[in-house]
XYZ file of C-alpha atoms in Angstrom:
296
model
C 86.549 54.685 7.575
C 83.499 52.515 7.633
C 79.807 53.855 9.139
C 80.274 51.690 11.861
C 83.556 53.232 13.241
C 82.587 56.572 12.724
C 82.772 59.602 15.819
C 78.702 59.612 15.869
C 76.999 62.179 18.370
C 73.978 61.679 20.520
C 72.155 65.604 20.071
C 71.723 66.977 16.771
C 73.841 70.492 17.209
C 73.177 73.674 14.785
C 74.938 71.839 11.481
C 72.820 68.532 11.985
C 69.826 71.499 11.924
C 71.230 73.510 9.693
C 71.640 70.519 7.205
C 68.401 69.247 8.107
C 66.173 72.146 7.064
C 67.827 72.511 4.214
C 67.052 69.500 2.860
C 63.797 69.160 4.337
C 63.111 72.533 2.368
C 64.544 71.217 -1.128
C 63.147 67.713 -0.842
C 59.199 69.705 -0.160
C 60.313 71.975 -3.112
C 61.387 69.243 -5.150
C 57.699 67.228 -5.051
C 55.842 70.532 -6.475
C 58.623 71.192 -9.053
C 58.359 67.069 -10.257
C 54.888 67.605 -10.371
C 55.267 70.264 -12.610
C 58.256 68.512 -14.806
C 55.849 65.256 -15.332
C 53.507 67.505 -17.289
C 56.524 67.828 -19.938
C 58.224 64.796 -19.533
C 57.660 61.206 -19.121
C 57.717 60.320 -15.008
C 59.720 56.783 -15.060
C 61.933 58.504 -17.718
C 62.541 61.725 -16.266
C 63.448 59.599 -12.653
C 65.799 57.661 -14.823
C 67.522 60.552 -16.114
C 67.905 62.340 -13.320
C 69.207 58.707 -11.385
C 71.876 58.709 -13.974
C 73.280 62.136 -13.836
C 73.432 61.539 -9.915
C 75.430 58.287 -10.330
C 77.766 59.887 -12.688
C 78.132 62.989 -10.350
C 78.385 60.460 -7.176
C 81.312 58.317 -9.391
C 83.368 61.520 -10.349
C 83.076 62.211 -6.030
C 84.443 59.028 -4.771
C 86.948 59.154 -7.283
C 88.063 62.450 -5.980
C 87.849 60.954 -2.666
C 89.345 57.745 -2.888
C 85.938 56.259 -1.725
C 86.345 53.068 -2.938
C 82.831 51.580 -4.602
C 83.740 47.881 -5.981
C 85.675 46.118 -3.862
C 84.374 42.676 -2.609
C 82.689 42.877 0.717
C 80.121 40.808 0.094
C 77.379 43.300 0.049
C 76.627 42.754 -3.734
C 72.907 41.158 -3.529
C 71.651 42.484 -0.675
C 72.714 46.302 -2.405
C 70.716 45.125 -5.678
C 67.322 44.768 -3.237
C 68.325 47.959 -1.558
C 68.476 49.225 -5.145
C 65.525 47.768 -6.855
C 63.448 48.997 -4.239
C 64.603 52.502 -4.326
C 63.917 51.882 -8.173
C 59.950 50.909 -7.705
C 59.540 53.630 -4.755
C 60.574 56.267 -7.088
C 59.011 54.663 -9.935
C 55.209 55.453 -8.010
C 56.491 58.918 -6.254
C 56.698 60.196 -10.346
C 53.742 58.166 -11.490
C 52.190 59.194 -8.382
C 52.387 62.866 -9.332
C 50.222 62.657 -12.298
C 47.401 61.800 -10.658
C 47.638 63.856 -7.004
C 48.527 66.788 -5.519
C 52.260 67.106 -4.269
C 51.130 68.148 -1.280
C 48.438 64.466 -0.831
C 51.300 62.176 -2.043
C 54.193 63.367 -0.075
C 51.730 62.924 2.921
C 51.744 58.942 2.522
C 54.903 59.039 1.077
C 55.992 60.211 4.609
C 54.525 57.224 6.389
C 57.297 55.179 5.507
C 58.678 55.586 9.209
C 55.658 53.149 10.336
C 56.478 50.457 7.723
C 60.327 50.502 9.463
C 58.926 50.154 13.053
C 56.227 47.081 11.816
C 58.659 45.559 9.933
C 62.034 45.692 11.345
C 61.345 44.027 14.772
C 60.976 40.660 12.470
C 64.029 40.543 11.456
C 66.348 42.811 14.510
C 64.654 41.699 18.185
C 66.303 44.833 19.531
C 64.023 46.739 18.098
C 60.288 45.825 18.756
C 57.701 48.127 19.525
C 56.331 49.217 22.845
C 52.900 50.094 23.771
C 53.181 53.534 23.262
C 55.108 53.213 19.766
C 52.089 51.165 18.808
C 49.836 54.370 19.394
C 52.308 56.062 17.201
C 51.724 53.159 14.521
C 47.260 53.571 15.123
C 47.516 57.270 14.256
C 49.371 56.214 11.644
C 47.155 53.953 10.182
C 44.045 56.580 11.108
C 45.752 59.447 9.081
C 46.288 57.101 5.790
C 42.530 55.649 6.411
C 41.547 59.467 6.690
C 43.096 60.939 3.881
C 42.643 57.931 1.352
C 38.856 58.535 2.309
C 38.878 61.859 1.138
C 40.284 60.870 -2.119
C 37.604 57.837 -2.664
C 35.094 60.539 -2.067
C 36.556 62.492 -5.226
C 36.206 59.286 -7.093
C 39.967 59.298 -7.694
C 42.453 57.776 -5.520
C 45.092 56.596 -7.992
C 47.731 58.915 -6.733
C 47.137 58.869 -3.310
C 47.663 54.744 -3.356
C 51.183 55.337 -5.369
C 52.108 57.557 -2.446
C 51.369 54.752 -0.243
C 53.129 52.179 -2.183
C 56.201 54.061 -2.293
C 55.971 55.233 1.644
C 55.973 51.158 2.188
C 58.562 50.597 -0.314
C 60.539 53.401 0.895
C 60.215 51.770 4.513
C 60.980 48.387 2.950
C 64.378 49.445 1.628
C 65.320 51.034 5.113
C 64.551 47.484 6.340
C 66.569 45.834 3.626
C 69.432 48.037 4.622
C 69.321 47.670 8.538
C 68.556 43.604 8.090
C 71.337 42.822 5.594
C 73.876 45.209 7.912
C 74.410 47.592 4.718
C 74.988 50.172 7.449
C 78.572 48.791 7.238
C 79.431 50.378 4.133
C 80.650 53.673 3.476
C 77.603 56.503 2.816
C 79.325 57.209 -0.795
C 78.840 52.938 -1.483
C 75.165 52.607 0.018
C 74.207 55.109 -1.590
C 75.826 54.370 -5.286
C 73.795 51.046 -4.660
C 70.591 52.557 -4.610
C 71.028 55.500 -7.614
C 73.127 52.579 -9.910
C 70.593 50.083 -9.761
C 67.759 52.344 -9.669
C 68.840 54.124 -13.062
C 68.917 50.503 -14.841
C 65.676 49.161 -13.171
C 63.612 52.602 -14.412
C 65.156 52.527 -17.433
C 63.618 48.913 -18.448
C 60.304 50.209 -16.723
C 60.297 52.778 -18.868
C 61.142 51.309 -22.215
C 58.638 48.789 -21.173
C 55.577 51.262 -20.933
C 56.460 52.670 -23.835
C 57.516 56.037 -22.632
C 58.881 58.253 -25.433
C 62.701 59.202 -24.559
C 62.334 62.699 -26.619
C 65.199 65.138 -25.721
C 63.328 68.536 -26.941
C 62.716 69.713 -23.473
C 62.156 73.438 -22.874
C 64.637 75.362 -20.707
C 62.478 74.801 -17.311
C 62.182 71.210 -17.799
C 66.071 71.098 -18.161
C 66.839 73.035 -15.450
C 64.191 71.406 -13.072
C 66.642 67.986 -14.409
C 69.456 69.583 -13.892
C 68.496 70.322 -9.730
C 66.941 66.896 -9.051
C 70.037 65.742 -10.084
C 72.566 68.227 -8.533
C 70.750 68.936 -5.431
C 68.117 66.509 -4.855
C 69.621 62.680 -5.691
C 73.384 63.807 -5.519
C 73.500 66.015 -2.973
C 70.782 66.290 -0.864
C 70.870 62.180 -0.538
C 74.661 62.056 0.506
C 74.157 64.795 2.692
C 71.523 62.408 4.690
C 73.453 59.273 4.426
C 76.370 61.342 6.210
C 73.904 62.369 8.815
C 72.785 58.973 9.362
C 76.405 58.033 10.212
C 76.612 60.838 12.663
C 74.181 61.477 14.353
C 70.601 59.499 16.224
C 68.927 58.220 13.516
C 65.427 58.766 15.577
C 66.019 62.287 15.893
C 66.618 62.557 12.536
C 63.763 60.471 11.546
C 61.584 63.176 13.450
C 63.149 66.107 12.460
C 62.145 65.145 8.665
C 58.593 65.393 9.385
C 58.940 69.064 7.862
C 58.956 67.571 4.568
C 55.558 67.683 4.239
C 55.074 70.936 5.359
C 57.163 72.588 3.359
C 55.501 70.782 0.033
C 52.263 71.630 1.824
C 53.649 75.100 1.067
C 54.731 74.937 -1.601
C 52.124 74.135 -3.340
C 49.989 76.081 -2.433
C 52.183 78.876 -3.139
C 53.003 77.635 -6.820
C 49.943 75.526 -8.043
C 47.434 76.924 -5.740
C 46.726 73.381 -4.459
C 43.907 73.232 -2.171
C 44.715 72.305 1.605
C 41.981 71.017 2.978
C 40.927 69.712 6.719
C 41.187 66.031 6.098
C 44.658 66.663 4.855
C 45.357 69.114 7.595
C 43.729 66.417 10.050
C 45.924 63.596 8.180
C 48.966 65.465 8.417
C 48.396 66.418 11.869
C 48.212 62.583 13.186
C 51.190 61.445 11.228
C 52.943 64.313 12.898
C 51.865 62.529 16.120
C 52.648 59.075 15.086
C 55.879 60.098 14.335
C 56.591 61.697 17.742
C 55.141 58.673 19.808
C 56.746 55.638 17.652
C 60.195 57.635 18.041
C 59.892 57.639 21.787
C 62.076 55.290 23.733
């Protein structure tokens, strides 16, 4: 059955919440525990590892399924943008981590919302921006000016501009998606387009910086592999492309906002990251962008 033709429903009931904190909860987790990994292993490389055990893991699940992923249906180039992007996005979130907190980077990685509602109204007219989603897109652009003040002030802003890069990269490939109608595939084949392409396109970025692909790991940075892969780009992502087949995509879009939160948390809780007010203050007006540019 194809995503279009799917029974969708227009309130998110207790699974759509249940499902939704979960991940929300794992996908805050997973930023501190990357952040930790990246210490031990090389960032592009460790993304590319952990994109490959998830396309293996997502293969061996349509097969089961009889989800069929390479049939004709003329959705081969635009899925290669949709997957190169992905690639570069995740390339920066891992690079990204080196140089920020978890807590700063999934911040403006979380502004990717704003890039969908600037961009998409160029290429679907249905979906242009009224005035008051345009005061959801200003506190947008106030939190990023905010926070990326606060890290010129340290002298160091190298991560937080990664997070931004892949928040707009992130956005870009929900664009790419909606514009090329990739909606019209199957959750299992959109996403197998974006973990596929993305494991080949890190692993040339990586043998092109020179990254060292050393497999003496210790027994945390296999196991923190092990659940990005399993829970995090297996998982965690079909989960969401099932919900986005199901249920209001703006609601869901919201609801996510925990995210950031929850690696708010969790970093404090694990690497004693400092949570300051301009991050507080940054957080705080993305939350409200959010609200306002999802209102109809």
């Amino acid at each position: 059955m194809s995503a279009s033709t799917r029974p969708r429903k227009d309130h998110l009931d207790a699974l759509a919440v249940g499902i939704l904190l979960v991940c929300c909860l794992f996908w805050g987790f997973q930023q501190v525990m990357v952040k930790v990994t990246v210490a031990e292993l090389p960032p592009v490389f460790l993304s590319a590892v952990r994109g490959l055990g998830a396309t293996l893991l997502l293969w061996l699940w349509c097969r089961w399924r009889g989800v069929r992923l390479f049939e004709r249906d003329g959705s081969l180039w635009a899925g290669l943008l949709a997957g190169s992007l992905f690639a570069v996005e995740f390339a920066f979130i891992y690079l990204g981590l080196q140089h920020t907190s978890a807590s700063r980077l999934t911040v403006f990685l979380y502004t990717s919302p704003f890039w969908v509602a600037a961009l998409l109204p160029l290429f679907i007219r249905s979906e242009r921006l009224r005035p008051l989603q345009w005061l959801g897109m200003v506190c947008a652009f106030a939190a990023v000016v905010f926070a990326l003040r606060e890290g010129f002030g340290r002298g160091d802003a190298t991560g937080d501009l990664m997070g931004l890069a892949a928040g707009a990269l992130w956005g870009l490939t929900t664009v790419a998606i909606r514009a090329t109608n990739l909606t019209r595939l199957s959750a299992e084949k959109l996403l197998f387009y974006q973990l596929a392409v993305s494991t080949v396109v890190l692993g040339l970025l990586s043998h092109g910086m020179g990254e060292p692909w050393d497999n003496s790991w210790s027994r945390f940075a296999i196991g923190s592999v092990v659940v990005q892969t399993v829970v995090g780009a297996f998982a965690s992502y079909l989960a969401w492309m099932w919900m986005l087949g199901h249920y209001p995509a703006t609601k869901i879009s919201a609801f996510v906002f925990l995210t950031p939160l929850f690696a708010l948390l969790f970093g404090m809780l694990w690497l004693g990251e400092a949570v300051t007010l301009p991050l507080v203050m940054s957080l705080a007006l993305v939350a409200l962008g959010i609200v306002l540019v999802n209102q109809k």
